[in-house]
CSV table of N, CA and C in Angstrom, one decimal:
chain,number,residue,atom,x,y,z
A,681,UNK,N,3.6,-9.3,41.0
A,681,UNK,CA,2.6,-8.3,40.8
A,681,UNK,C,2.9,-7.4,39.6
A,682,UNK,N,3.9,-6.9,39.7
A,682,UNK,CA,4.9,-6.3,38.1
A,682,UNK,C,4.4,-7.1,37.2
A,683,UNK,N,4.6,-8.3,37.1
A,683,UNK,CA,4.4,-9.0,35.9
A,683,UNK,C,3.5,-9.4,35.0
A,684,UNK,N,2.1,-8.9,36.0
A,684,UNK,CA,0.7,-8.9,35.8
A,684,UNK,C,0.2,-7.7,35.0
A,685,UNK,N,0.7,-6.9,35.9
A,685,UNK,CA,0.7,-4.8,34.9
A,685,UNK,C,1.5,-5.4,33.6
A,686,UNK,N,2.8,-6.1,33.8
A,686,UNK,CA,3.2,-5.6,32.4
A,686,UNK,C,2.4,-6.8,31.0
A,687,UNK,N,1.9,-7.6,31.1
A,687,UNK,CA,1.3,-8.7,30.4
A,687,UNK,C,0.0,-8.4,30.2
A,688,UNK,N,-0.4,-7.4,31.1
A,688,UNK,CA,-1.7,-6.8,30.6
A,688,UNK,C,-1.8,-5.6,29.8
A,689,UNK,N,-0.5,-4.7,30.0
A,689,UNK,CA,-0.6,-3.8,29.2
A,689,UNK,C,-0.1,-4.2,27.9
A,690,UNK,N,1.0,-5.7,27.6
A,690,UNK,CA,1.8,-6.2,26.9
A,690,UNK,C,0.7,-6.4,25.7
A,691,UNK,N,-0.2,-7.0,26.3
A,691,UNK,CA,-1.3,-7.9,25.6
A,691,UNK,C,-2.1,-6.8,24.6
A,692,UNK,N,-2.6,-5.2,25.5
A,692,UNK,CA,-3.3,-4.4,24.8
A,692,UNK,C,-2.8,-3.5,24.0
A,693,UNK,N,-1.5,-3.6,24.0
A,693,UNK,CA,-0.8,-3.0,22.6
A,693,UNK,C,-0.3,-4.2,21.5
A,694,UNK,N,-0.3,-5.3,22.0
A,694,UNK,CA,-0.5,-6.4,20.8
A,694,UNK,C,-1.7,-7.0,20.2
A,695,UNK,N,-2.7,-6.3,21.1
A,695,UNK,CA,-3.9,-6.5,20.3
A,695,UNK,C,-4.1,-5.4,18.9
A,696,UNK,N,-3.5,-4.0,20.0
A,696,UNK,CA,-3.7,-2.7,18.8
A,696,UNK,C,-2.6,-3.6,17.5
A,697,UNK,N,-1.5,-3.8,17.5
A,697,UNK,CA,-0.8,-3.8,16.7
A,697,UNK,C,-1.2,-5.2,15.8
A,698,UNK,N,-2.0,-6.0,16.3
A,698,UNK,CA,-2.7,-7.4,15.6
A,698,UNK,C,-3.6,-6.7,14.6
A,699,UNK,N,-4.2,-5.8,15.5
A,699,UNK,CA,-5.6,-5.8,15.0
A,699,UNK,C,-5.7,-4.2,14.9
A,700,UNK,N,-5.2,-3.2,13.5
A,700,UNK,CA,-5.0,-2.1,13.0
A,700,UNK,C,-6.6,-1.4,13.4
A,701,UNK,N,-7.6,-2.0,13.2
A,701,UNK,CA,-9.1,-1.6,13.1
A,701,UNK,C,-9.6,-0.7,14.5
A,702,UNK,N,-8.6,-1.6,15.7
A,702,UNK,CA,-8.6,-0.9,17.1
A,702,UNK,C,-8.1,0.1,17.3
A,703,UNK,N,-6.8,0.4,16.7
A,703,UNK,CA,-6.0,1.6,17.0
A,703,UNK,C,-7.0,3.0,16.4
A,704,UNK,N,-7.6,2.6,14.9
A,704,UNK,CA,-8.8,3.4,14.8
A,704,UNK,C,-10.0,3.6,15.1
A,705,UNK,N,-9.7,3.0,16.2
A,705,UNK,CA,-11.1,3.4,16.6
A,705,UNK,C,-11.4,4.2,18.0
A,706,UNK,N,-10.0,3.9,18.6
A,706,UNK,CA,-9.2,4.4,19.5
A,706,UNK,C,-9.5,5.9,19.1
A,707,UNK,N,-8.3,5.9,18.1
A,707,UNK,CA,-8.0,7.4,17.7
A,707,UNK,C,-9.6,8.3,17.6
A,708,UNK,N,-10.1,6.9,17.0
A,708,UNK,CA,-11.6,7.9,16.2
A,708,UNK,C,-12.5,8.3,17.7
A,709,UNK,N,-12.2,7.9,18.9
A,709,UNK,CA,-12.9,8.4,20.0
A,709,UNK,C,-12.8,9.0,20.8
A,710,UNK,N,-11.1,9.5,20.8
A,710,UNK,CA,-10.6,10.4,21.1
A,710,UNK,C,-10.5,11.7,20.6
A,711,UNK,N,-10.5,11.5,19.5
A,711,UNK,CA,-11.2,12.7,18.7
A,711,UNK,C,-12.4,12.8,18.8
A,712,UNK,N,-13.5,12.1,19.0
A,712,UNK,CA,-14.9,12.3,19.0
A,712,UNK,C,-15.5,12.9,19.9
A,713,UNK,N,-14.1,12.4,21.6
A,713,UNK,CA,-14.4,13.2,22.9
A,713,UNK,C,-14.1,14.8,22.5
A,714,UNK,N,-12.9,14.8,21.8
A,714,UNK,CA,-11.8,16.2,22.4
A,714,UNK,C,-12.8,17.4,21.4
A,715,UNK,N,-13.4,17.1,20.3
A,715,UNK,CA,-14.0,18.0,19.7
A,715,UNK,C,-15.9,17.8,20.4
A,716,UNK,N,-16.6,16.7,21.2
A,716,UNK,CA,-17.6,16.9,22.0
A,716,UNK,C,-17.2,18.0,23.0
A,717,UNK,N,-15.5,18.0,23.7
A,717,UNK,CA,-15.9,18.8,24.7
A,717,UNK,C,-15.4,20.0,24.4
A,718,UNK,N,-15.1,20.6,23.2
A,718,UNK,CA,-14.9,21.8,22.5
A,718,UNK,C,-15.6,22.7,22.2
A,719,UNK,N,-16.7,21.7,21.6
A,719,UNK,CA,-17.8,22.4,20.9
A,719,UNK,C,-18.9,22.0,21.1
A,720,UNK,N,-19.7,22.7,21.9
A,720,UNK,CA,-21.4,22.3,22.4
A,720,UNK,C,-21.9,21.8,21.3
A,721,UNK,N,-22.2,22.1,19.7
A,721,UNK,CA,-22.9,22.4,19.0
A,721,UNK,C,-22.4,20.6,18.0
A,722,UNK,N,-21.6,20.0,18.8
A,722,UNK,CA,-20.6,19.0,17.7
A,722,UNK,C,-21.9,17.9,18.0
A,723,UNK,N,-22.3,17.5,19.4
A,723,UNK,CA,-22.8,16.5,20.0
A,723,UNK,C,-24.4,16.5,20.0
A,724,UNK,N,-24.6,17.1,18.6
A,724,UNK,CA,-26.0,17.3,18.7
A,724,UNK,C,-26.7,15.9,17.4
A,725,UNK,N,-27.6,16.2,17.7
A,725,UNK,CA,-28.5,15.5,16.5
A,725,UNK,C,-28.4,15.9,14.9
A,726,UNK,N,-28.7,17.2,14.7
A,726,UNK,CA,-28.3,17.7,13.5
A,726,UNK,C,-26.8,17.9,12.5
A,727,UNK,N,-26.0,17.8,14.0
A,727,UNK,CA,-24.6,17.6,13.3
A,727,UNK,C,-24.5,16.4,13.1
A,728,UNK,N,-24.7,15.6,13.8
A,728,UNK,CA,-24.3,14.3,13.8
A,728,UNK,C,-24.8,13.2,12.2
A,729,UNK,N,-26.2,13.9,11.8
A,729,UNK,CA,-26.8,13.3,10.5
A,729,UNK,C,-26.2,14.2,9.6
A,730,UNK,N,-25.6,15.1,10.0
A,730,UNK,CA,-24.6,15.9,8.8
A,730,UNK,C,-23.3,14.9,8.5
A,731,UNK,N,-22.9,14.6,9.8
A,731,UNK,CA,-21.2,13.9,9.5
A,731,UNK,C,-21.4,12.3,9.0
A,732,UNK,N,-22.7,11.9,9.4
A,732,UNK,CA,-23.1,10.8,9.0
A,732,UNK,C,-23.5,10.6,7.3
A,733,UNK,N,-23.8,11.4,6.8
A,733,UNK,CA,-24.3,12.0,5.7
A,733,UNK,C,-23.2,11.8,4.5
A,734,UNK,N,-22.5,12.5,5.2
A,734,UNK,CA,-21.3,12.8,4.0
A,734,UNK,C,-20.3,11.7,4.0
A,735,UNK,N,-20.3,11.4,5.5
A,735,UNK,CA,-19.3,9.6,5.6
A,735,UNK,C,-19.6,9.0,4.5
A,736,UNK,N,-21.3,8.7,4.3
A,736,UNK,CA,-22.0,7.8,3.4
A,736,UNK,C,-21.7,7.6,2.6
A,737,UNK,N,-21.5,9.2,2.0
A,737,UNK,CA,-21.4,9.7,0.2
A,737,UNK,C,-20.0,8.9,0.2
A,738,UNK,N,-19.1,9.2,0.8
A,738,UNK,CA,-17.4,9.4,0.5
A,738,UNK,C,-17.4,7.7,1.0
A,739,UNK,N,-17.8,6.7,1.6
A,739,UNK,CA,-17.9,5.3,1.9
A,739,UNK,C,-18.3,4.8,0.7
A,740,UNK,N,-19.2,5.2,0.0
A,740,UNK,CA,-20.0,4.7,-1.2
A,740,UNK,C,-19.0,4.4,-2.2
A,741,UNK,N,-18.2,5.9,-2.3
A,741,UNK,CA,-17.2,6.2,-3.7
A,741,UNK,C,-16.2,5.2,-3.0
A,742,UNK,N,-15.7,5.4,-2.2
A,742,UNK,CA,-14.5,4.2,-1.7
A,742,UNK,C,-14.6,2.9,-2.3
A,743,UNK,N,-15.6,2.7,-1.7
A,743,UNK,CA,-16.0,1.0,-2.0
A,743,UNK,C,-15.9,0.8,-3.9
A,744,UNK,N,-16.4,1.7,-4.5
A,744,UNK,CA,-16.5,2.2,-6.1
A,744,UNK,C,-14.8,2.0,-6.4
A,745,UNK,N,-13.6,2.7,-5.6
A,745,UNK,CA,-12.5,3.1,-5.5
A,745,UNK,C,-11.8,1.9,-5.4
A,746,UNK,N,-11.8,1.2,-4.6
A,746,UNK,CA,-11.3,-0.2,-3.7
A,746,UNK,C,-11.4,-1.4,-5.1
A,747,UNK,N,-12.9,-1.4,-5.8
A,747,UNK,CA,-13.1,-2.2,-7.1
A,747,UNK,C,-12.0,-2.1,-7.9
A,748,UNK,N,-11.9,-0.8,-8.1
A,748,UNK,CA,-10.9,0.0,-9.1
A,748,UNK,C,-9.4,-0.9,-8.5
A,749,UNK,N,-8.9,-0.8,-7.7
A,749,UNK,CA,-7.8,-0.7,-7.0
A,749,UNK,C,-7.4,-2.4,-7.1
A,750,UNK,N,-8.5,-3.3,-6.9
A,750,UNK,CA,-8.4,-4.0,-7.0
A,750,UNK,C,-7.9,-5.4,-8.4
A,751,UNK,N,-8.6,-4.4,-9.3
A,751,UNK,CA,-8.2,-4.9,-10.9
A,751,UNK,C,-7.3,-4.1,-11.0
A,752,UNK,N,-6.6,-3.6,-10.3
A,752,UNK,CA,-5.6,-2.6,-10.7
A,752,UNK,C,-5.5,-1.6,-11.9
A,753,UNK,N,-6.8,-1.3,-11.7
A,753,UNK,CA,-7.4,0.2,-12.9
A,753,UNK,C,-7.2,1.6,-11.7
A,754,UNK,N,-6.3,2.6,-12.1
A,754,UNK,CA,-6.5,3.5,-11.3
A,754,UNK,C,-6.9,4.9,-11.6
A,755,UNK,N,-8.0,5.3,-11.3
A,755,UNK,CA,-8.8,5.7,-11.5
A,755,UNK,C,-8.9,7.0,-10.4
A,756,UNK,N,-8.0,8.4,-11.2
A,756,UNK,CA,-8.0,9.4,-10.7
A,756,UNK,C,-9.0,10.8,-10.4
A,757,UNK,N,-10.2,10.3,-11.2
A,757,UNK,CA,-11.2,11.6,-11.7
A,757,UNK,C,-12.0,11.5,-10.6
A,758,UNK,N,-12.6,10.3,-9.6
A,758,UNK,CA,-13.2,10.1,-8.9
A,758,UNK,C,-13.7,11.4,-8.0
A,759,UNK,N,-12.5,12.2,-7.5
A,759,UNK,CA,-12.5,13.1,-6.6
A,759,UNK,C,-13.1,14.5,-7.3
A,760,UNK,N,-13.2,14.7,-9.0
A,760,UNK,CA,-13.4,15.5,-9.5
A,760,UNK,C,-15.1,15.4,-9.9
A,761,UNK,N,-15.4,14.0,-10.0
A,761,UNK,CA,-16.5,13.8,-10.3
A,761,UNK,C,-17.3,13.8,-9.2
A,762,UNK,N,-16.7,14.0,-8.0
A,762,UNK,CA,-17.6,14.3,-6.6
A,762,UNK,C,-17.5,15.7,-6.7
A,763,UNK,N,-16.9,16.4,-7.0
A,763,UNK,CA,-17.1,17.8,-7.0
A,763,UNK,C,-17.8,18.5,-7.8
A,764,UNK,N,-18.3,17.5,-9.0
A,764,UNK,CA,-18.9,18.6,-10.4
A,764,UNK,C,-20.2,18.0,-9.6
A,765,UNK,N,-20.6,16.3,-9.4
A,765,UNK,CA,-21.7,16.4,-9.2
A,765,UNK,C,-22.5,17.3,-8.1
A,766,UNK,N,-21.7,17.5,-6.8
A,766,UNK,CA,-22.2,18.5,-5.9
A,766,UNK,C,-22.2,20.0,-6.3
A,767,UNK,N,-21.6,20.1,-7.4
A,767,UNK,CA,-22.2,21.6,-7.9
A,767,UNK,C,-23.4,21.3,-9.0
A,768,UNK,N,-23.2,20.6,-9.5
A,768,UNK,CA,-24.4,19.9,-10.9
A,768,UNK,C,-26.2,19.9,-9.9
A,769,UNK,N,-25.4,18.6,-8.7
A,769,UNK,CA,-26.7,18.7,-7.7
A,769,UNK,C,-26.9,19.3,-6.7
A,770,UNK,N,-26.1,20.1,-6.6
A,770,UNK,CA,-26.5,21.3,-5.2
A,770,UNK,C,-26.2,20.5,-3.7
């Protein structure tokens, strides 16, 4: 019976540790609970297209980033040119 608990729990921290994508996403829902039950105002509609919003923007430049990273051009202004443009564009 022991050996059943331990091969099952064995398994779901070798999956986390296989598969890095789980442990974040873990993390990312545990956080998603502990700040839902913090703050009334987190689990709404309007917040939610706000955090989704800005994910977008900062996903976009990544992906732009990762190109970079990849030819091994590295390319430090990125973070400044997110800053001038949100003052440039409001």
């Amino acid at each position: 019976m022991e050996a059943e608990k331990y091969s099952i729990g064995h398994s779901f921290f070798l999956r986390i540790r296989t598969y890095p994508a789980v442990g974040v996403l873990i993390a990312w829902l545990v956080i998603f609970g502990i700040f839902s039950v913090m703050g009334r105002q987190f689990f709404t509609l309007s917040n939610l297209v706000g955090i989704f919003t800005i994910v977008s923007e900062l996903g976009i430049m990544a992906i732009g980033v990762a190109f970079l990273m990849i030819s091994r051009e590295f390319d430090l202004s990125v973070g400044a040119v997110y800053a001038a443009s949100a003052f440039i564009f409001g």
